[in-house]
CSV table of C-alpha atoms in Angstrom, one decimal:
chain,number,residue,atom,x,y,z
A,21,MET,CA,0.0,0.0,0.0
A,22,THR,CA,1.4,3.4,-0.8
A,23,SER,CA,2.3,5.7,2.1
A,24,ARG,CA,0.1,8.7,2.5
A,25,ASP,CA,2.6,10.7,4.5
A,26,GLY,CA,2.4,14.3,3.3
A,27,VAL,CA,-1.0,14.0,1.5
A,28,ARG,CA,-2.9,17.3,1.9
A,29,GLY,CA,-5.8,17.4,4.2
A,30,ALA,CA,-8.3,20.1,5.2
A,31,GLY,CA,-8.3,22.0,8.4
A,32,GLY,CA,-5.7,23.0,11.0
A,33,GLY,CA,-6.3,20.4,13.7
A,34,LEU,CA,-8.8,19.5,16.4
A,35,PRO,CA,-9.6,21.3,19.6
A,36,GLY,CA,-7.6,20.1,22.7
A,37,ARG,CA,-8.9,17.0,24.4
A,38,ARG,CA,-6.8,16.7,27.6
A,39,GLY,CA,-6.5,19.4,30.2
A,40,LEU,CA,-3.4,17.7,31.5
A,41,LEU,CA,-1.8,17.8,28.1
A,42,LEU,CA,-2.4,21.5,27.6
A,43,ALA,CA,-1.4,22.4,31.1
A,44,GLY,CA,1.8,20.4,30.8
A,45,ALA,CA,2.5,22.1,27.5
A,46,SER,CA,2.0,25.5,29.0
A,47,ALA,CA,4.5,24.7,31.7
A,48,VAL,CA,7.0,23.5,29.1
A,49,LEU,CA,6.6,26.6,27.0
A,50,LEU,CA,7.4,28.8,30.0
A,51,GLY,CA,10.7,26.9,30.5
A,52,SER,CA,14.0,28.7,29.7
A,53,ALA,CA,15.5,28.1,26.3
A,54,GLY,CA,18.8,26.4,25.9
A,55,CYS,CA,20.7,23.4,24.4
A,56,SER,CA,21.2,20.0,25.9
A,57,SER,CA,23.9,17.6,25.0
A,58,SER,CA,21.2,15.2,23.6
A,59,GLY,CA,21.7,15.0,19.9
A,60,VAL,CA,24.8,17.1,19.7
A,61,ARG,CA,26.1,16.3,16.2
A,62,ARG,CA,29.8,16.2,16.9
A,63,GLU,CA,31.4,16.5,20.3
A,64,THR,CA,34.9,15.6,21.4
A,65,ALA,CA,34.8,13.4,24.5
A,66,THR,CA,37.1,14.1,27.4
A,67,ALA,CA,39.4,11.4,28.8
A,68,SER,CA,36.8,10.7,31.6
A,69,SER,CA,33.8,10.5,29.2
A,70,ALA,CA,35.2,8.9,26.1
A,71,GLY,CA,33.8,5.4,25.7
A,72,GLN,CA,30.7,6.1,27.7
A,73,PRO,CA,27.5,5.5,25.7
A,74,ALA,CA,25.4,8.5,25.0
A,75,GLN,CA,21.7,8.3,26.0
A,76,SER,CA,20.0,6.3,23.2
A,77,GLY,CA,16.4,7.1,24.1
A,78,GLN,CA,15.7,3.5,25.2
A,79,PRO,CA,15.0,3.3,28.9
A,80,GLY,CA,15.7,0.1,30.8
A,81,GLN,CA,16.7,-3.4,29.8
A,82,PRO,CA,19.9,-2.7,27.9
A,83,GLY,CA,20.4,-5.1,25.0
A,84,GLN,CA,16.7,-5.8,24.5
A,85,THR,CA,15.9,-6.8,20.9
A,86,GLY,CA,13.2,-8.7,19.1
A,87,PRO,CA,9.5,-8.5,19.8
A,88,ALA,CA,9.6,-5.2,21.8
A,89,GLY,CA,10.9,-3.5,18.6
A,90,THR,CA,13.6,-1.7,20.7
A,91,THR,CA,17.2,-1.2,20.0
A,92,PRO,CA,19.9,-2.0,22.6
A,93,GLU,CA,21.9,0.5,24.6
A,94,ALA,CA,25.5,0.8,23.6
A,95,THR,CA,27.7,-0.9,26.1
A,96,ALA,CA,30.9,0.8,27.2
A,97,ALA,CA,34.1,-1.2,27.1
A,98,PRO,CA,36.0,-1.7,30.4
A,99,SER,CA,38.1,1.3,31.5
A,100,ALA,CA,41.5,1.4,29.8
A,101,PRO,CA,44.7,1.7,31.9
A,102,THR,CA,45.9,5.2,32.5
A,103,GLY,CA,47.8,6.5,29.5
A,104,THR,CA,46.0,4.3,26.9
A,105,PRO,CA,43.1,5.4,24.7
A,106,THR,CA,39.7,4.9,26.1
A,107,ALA,CA,37.8,2.2,24.3
A,108,LEU,CA,34.9,3.1,22.1
A,109,PRO,CA,31.4,2.0,23.1
A,110,ARG,CA,30.5,-1.5,21.9
A,111,PRO,CA,26.8,-1.3,20.8
A,112,GLN,CA,24.9,-4.5,20.6
A,113,PRO,CA,23.5,-5.5,17.2
A,114,TRP,CA,20.0,-4.1,16.4
A,115,GLN,CA,17.4,-6.6,15.3
A,116,PRO,CA,13.9,-6.2,14.0
A,117,GLY,CA,10.9,-7.6,15.9
A,118,PRO,CA,8.7,-10.3,14.5
A,119,SER,CA,5.8,-7.9,14.2
A,120,ASP,CA,7.7,-5.8,11.7
A,121,VAL,CA,6.4,-5.8,8.1
A,122,GLN,CA,9.1,-7.7,6.2
A,123,PRO,CA,11.6,-7.7,9.1
A,124,ASP,CA,14.5,-9.0,6.9
A,125,VAL,CA,14.3,-5.8,4.8
A,126,LYS,CA,15.2,-3.8,7.9
A,127,ARG,CA,17.8,-6.3,8.9
A,128,ARG,CA,19.4,-6.1,5.5
A,129,ALA,CA,19.5,-2.3,5.6
A,130,VAL,CA,21.0,-2.3,9.1
A,131,GLU,CA,23.7,-4.8,8.2
A,132,LEU,CA,24.9,-2.6,5.4
A,133,VAL,CA,24.9,0.6,7.4
A,134,THR,CA,26.8,-1.1,10.3
A,135,ALA,CA,29.3,-2.6,7.9
A,136,ILE,CA,30.1,0.8,6.5
A,137,GLY,CA,29.9,2.9,9.6
A,138,SER,CA,31.9,0.9,12.1
A,139,TRP,CA,35.4,-0.6,12.0
A,140,PRO,CA,38.2,-1.7,14.3
A,141,ALA,CA,41.5,0.1,14.5
A,142,GLY,CA,43.2,-0.4,11.2
A,143,GLY,CA,40.0,-1.1,9.3
A,144,GLN,CA,39.5,2.4,8.0
A,145,GLY,CA,39.3,3.4,4.4
A,146,ALA,CA,37.0,2.8,1.4
A,147,ASP,CA,38.8,-0.4,0.3
A,148,ALA,CA,38.3,-2.0,3.7
A,149,ALA,CA,34.6,-0.9,3.8
A,150,LYS,CA,34.0,-2.3,0.3
A,151,ALA,CA,35.4,-5.6,1.4
A,152,ARG,CA,33.0,-5.7,4.4
A,153,VAL,CA,30.0,-4.8,2.1
A,154,ALA,CA,31.0,-7.5,-0.4
A,155,ALA,CA,31.1,-10.0,2.3
A,156,LEU,CA,27.3,-9.3,2.8
A,157,GLY,CA,26.7,-10.1,-0.8
A,158,LEU,CA,25.9,-6.4,-1.5
A,159,PRO,CA,27.4,-4.1,-4.2
A,160,PRO,CA,30.7,-2.7,-2.9
A,161,GLY,CA,30.1,0.6,-4.8
A,162,LEU,CA,27.5,1.5,-2.2
A,163,VAL,CA,30.4,2.7,-0.1
A,164,ASP,CA,30.9,5.6,-2.5
A,165,GLN,CA,27.5,6.9,-1.4
A,166,ALA,CA,28.2,6.7,2.3
A,167,GLY,CA,29.1,10.4,2.9
A,168,PRO,CA,29.0,11.3,6.6
A,169,LEU,CA,28.5,7.6,7.5
A,170,ALA,CA,32.2,6.9,6.7
A,171,PRO,CA,34.2,9.8,8.1
A,172,ALA,CA,38.0,9.8,8.0
A,173,ALA,CA,38.9,8.1,11.3
A,174,ASP,CA,41.2,5.4,12.7
A,175,GLU,CA,38.4,3.6,14.4
A,176,ALA,CA,34.6,3.8,14.6
A,177,ALA,CA,31.6,2.4,16.5
A,178,LEU,CA,28.0,2.7,15.4
A,179,GLU,CA,24.7,2.3,17.3
A,180,VAL,CA,21.5,1.9,15.4
A,181,ILE,CA,18.9,3.7,17.5
A,182,VAL,CA,16.0,2.6,15.3
A,183,ALA,CA,15.3,1.4,11.8
A,184,GLN,CA,12.0,2.7,10.5
A,185,TYR,CA,10.2,2.4,7.2
A,186,GLY,CA,10.3,5.4,4.9
A,187,GLY,CA,8.2,3.2,2.6
A,188,ILE,CA,7.4,-0.5,1.9
A,189,LEU,CA,5.9,-1.8,-1.3
A,190,ALA,CA,5.7,-5.2,-2.9
A,191,GLY,CA,9.1,-4.9,-4.7
A,192,SER,CA,10.8,-1.9,-3.2
A,193,ALA,CA,11.4,-0.3,0.2
A,194,SER,CA,13.0,2.6,2.0
A,195,VAL,CA,14.4,2.0,5.5
A,196,LEU,CA,15.5,5.0,7.5
A,197,VAL,CA,18.4,3.8,9.7
A,198,VAL,CA,18.9,6.3,12.5
A,199,CYS,CA,22.4,6.1,13.9
A,200,ARG,CA,24.7,7.3,16.6
A,201,GLN,CA,28.5,7.0,15.9
A,202,TRP,CA,31.7,7.4,17.8
A,203,THR,CA,35.0,7.9,15.9
A,204,ARG,CA,38.6,8.1,17.0
A,205,GLY,CA,41.0,10.5,15.4
A,206,PRO,CA,44.8,10.2,15.0
A,207,ASP,CA,45.3,12.1,18.3
A,208,GLY,CA,43.3,9.5,20.2
A,209,SER,CA,40.3,11.8,20.9
A,210,VAL,CA,36.8,10.4,20.6
A,211,VAL,CA,34.2,12.3,18.5
A,212,GLU,CA,30.5,11.6,18.9
A,213,GLY,CA,28.0,12.2,16.1
A,214,GLY,CA,25.5,10.4,14.0
A,215,THR,CA,23.4,10.5,10.9
A,216,THR,CA,20.2,9.1,9.4
A,217,VAL,CA,20.5,7.1,6.2
A,218,ASP,CA,17.7,6.5,3.7
A,219,VAL,CA,18.5,2.9,2.5
A,220,ARG,CA,16.7,2.0,-0.7
A,221,LEU,CA,16.2,-1.7,-1.4
A,222,SER,CA,14.6,-3.9,-4.0
A,223,ARG,CA,13.2,-7.4,-3.8
A,224,ALA,CA,15.7,-10.1,-4.9
A,225,GLN,CA,16.6,-13.7,-4.1
A,226,PRO,CA,17.6,-15.1,-1.7
A,227,ARG,CA,17.4,-11.7,0.1
A,228,TRP,CA,16.5,-8.2,-0.7
A,229,THR,CA,19.3,-6.1,-2.1
A,230,VAL,CA,20.3,-2.5,-1.6
A,231,THR,CA,20.3,-0.1,-4.5
A,232,ASP,CA,21.1,3.2,-3.0
A,233,LEU,CA,22.3,5.0,0.2
A,234,LEU,CA,21.0,8.5,0.8
A,235,PRO,CA,22.5,10.0,4.0
A,236,GLY,CA,20.9,13.0,5.5
A,237,ASP,CA,22.4,16.5,5.4
A,238,PRO,CA,20.9,18.8,8.1
A,239,GLY,CA,23.3,21.7,7.2
A,240,ALA,CA,25.1,24.1,9.6
A,241,PRO,CA,23.5,25.4,12.8
A,242,ALA,CA,21.6,28.6,12.5
A,243,ALA,CA,23.1,31.6,14.3
A,244,ALA,CA,20.2,31.7,16.7
A,245,PRO,CA,17.6,29.0,17.0
A,246,SER,CA,14.0,30.0,17.7
A,247,PRO,CA,12.8,30.0,21.3
A,248,ALA,CA,10.7,26.9,20.7
A,249,VAL,CA,13.7,25.0,19.3
A,250,GLY,CA,15.8,26.0,22.3
A,251,GLN,CA,13.1,24.7,24.6
A,252,VAL,CA,12.8,21.3,22.7
A,253,LEU,CA,16.6,20.8,22.9
A,254,ALA,CA,16.4,21.4,26.6
A,255,GLN,CA,13.3,19.2,27.3
A,256,PRO,CA,14.2,15.8,28.7
A,257,ARG,CA,10.8,14.4,27.8
A,258,ILE,CA,11.7,14.8,24.1
A,259,GLN,CA,14.4,12.4,23.0
A,260,LEU,CA,16.2,13.4,19.8
A,261,PRO,CA,18.7,11.4,17.7
A,262,PRO,CA,21.7,13.4,16.4
A,263,GLU,CA,20.4,14.2,13.0
A,264,ALA,CA,16.9,15.3,14.2
A,265,ALA,CA,18.6,17.6,16.8
A,266,ALA,CA,20.8,19.0,14.0
A,267,ASP,CA,17.8,19.6,11.8
A,268,LEU,CA,16.2,21.7,14.6
A,269,ARG,CA,19.4,23.6,15.1
A,270,SER,CA,19.7,24.3,11.4
A,271,GLY,CA,16.8,26.7,11.3
A,272,THR,CA,15.2,24.9,8.4
A,273,VAL,CA,12.3,23.4,10.4
A,274,HIS,CA,9.0,25.3,10.7
A,275,ASP,CA,8.1,26.3,14.3
A,276,SER,CA,4.9,24.3,14.1
A,277,VAL,CA,7.1,21.2,14.6
A,278,PRO,CA,8.9,22.2,17.9
A,279,ARG,CA,5.7,23.8,19.2
A,280,ALA,CA,3.8,20.5,18.7
A,281,MET,CA,6.6,18.5,20.3
A,282,LEU,CA,6.5,20.8,23.3
A,283,GLN,CA,2.7,20.4,23.6
A,284,LEU,CA,2.8,16.6,23.3
A,285,ALA,CA,5.6,16.5,25.9
A,286,GLY,CA,3.1,17.9,28.4
A,287,GLY,CA,1.4,14.5,28.4
A,288,TYR,CA,4.0,12.0,27.0
A,289,GLN,CA,7.6,11.2,26.8
A,290,LEU,CA,8.3,11.0,23.0
A,291,TYR,CA,11.2,9.5,21.1
A,292,VAL,CA,11.7,11.2,17.8
A,293,SER,CA,13.2,9.3,14.9
A,294,VAL,CA,13.2,11.7,11.9
A,295,VAL,CA,12.4,15.3,11.4
A,296,ARG,CA,13.7,16.6,8.0
A,297,SER,CA,17.0,15.0,7.0
A,298,GLY,CA,17.3,11.4,5.9
A,299,HIS,CA,13.7,11.1,4.8
A,300,PRO,CA,12.6,10.5,1.2
A,301,LEU,CA,11.9,13.7,-0.7
A,302,ASP,CA,8.6,12.3,-2.1
A,303,VAL,CA,6.0,10.2,-0.4
A,304,PHE,CA,7.5,6.7,-1.2
A,305,GLY,CA,6.1,5.2,-4.4
A,306,THR,CA,4.6,8.5,-5.6
A,307,THR,CA,5.7,11.9,-7.0
A,308,ARG,CA,4.0,13.8,-4.2
A,309,PRO,CA,6.5,15.9,-2.1
A,310,SER,CA,6.7,14.7,1.5
A,311,ASP,CA,6.3,17.2,4.4
A,312,HIS,CA,9.5,16.1,6.0
A,313,PRO,CA,12.2,17.6,3.7
A,314,ARG,CA,10.2,20.9,3.8
A,315,GLY,CA,10.6,20.9,7.6
A,316,ARG,CA,6.9,20.4,8.3
A,317,ALA,CA,6.8,17.0,9.9
A,318,PHE,CA,8.3,14.7,12.5
A,319,ASP,CA,8.1,11.0,13.3
A,320,VAL,CA,7.8,9.4,16.7
A,321,TRP,CA,8.9,5.7,17.1
A,322,ARG,CA,8.4,5.3,20.9
A,323,ILE,CA,5.9,6.8,23.3
A,324,ASP,CA,6.3,6.7,27.1
A,325,GLY,CA,9.1,4.1,26.7
A,326,ARG,CA,6.9,1.8,24.5
A,327,ALA,CA,7.8,1.1,20.9
A,328,VAL,CA,5.0,1.9,18.4
A,329,VAL,CA,5.8,-1.3,16.5
A,330,ASP,CA,5.6,-3.5,19.6
A,331,PRO,CA,2.2,-5.4,19.7
A,332,ALA,CA,2.4,-5.3,23.5
A,333,THR,CA,2.2,-1.5,23.5
A,334,PRO,CA,-1.4,-0.5,24.5
A,335,ARG,CA,-3.4,0.5,21.5
A,336,GLN,CA,-5.1,3.1,23.6
A,337,LEU,CA,-1.8,4.8,24.3
A,338,ILE,CA,-1.1,5.1,20.5
A,339,GLU,CA,-4.6,6.2,19.7
A,340,SER,CA,-4.5,8.9,22.4
A,341,PHE,CA,-1.1,10.1,21.2
A,342,MET,CA,-2.4,10.3,17.6
A,343,ARG,CA,-5.5,12.2,18.5
A,344,ASP,CA,-3.4,14.6,20.7
A,345,ALA,CA,-1.0,15.1,17.8
A,346,ALA,CA,-4.1,16.3,15.8
A,347,ALA,CA,-5.1,18.6,18.7
A,348,ALA,CA,-1.5,20.0,18.5
A,349,GLY,CA,-2.2,21.2,15.0
A,350,SER,CA,-1.3,18.3,12.7
A,351,TYR,CA,-3.4,18.0,9.6
A,352,ASN,CA,-2.0,14.6,8.7
A,353,VAL,CA,-1.4,12.0,11.4
A,354,GLY,CA,-0.4,8.5,10.4
A,355,GLY,CA,0.2,5.4,12.5
A,356,PRO,CA,-0.6,1.7,13.0
A,357,ILE,CA,-4.2,2.3,14.0
A,358,ALA,CA,-7.1,3.3,11.7
A,359,LEU,CA,-8.9,6.1,13.6
A,360,SER,CA,-12.3,7.6,13.0
A,361,GLY,CA,-13.1,11.3,13.1
A,362,GLY,CA,-10.8,14.1,12.2
A,363,THR,CA,-11.2,16.4,9.2
A,364,GLY,CA,-10.8,15.0,5.7
A,365,ASN,CA,-7.9,12.5,5.7
A,366,GLN,CA,-6.5,13.8,9.0
A,367,PHE,CA,-5.8,10.2,10.2
A,368,PHE,CA,-4.5,7.4,8.1
A,369,THR,CA,-2.7,4.0,8.5
A,370,ASP,CA,-0.7,1.8,6.1
A,371,ASP,CA,2.2,-0.7,6.2
A,372,THR,CA,4.8,2.1,6.2
A,373,HIS,CA,3.4,3.6,9.4
A,374,HIS,CA,3.0,0.4,11.4
A,375,ASP,CA,6.3,1.2,13.2
A,376,HIS,CA,5.9,5.0,13.9
A,377,VAL,CA,3.5,7.9,14.1
A,378,HIS,CA,3.9,10.6,11.4
A,379,ILE,CA,2.9,14.1,12.4
A,380,GLY,CA,2.7,16.6,9.5
A,381,PHE,CA,1.8,20.3,9.3
A,382,THR,CA,0.7,22.7,6.5
A,383,SER,CA,3.2,25.3,7.6
């Protein structure tokens, strides 16, 4: 089924339904603006912090994979003796859950991104990366499209925060692999960053194959982010991966997005996967422009610590969140549940949105 993410709908949202939500949002909006370390695109670690995993937005049960649809926390290596470089984190492999649509499609995308974006000391360079990709049975030339996923570094570790569909059709797919990455430079320092990669795949035997890599490019930070962006970056109830935080800092995201995030944070803890960068330019399988690249949408893959894709997550929680997203001004809310009501096609569901909630705006 073709994704309807970004399809135009009528109206500017529904009236607020929950006093607690609006009251909480008001309190958040009164908070002081600032920037947290969450989602900082590149930050040199000190000797005491290098090797410690950054917050991944996955509370509890480190290493959990499978049915819950979660990704594991990165595990720090044992402390190195004084005078030796601190070890990079050792993230556990990400695995899809059995409730995913075509789980091996996501697994295939993650295998490729991990092979390109992580390597041991001495494993740097395009030739080594191409050898790792060839060992997966995938085209080595994909390494030439890696961009920020393969920076010049002596060593790298990569954590897949979440793999989410940008689109899934009978013979083709887009998987958005949201990453955090640690690299070591020649001077031994550790740099933390991350990117989101739109991995394009096509059906093949015995497994799907990858045809293209499209890493995100959020651009440079704006001289002064809007007050709403500053409040989002400082709000611990809004978990942002590196690329999403960089999108907000870039000044290319409409203020309707951070304002809605803040309003929703009054009633939920939300884990954002994608804002602008790393998302397909068009609604997958169509020629209709998506709201994401225009800075008018964001996706949430986890609510109150519960993965949207996990069948154990209460449907009532997801439904309430989707309706409150509409109340926060979204004209186009997609998720795993078919909801009644709304204005026009305000609510929708399809295979692409079984693993996240899409929240789009007209401006």
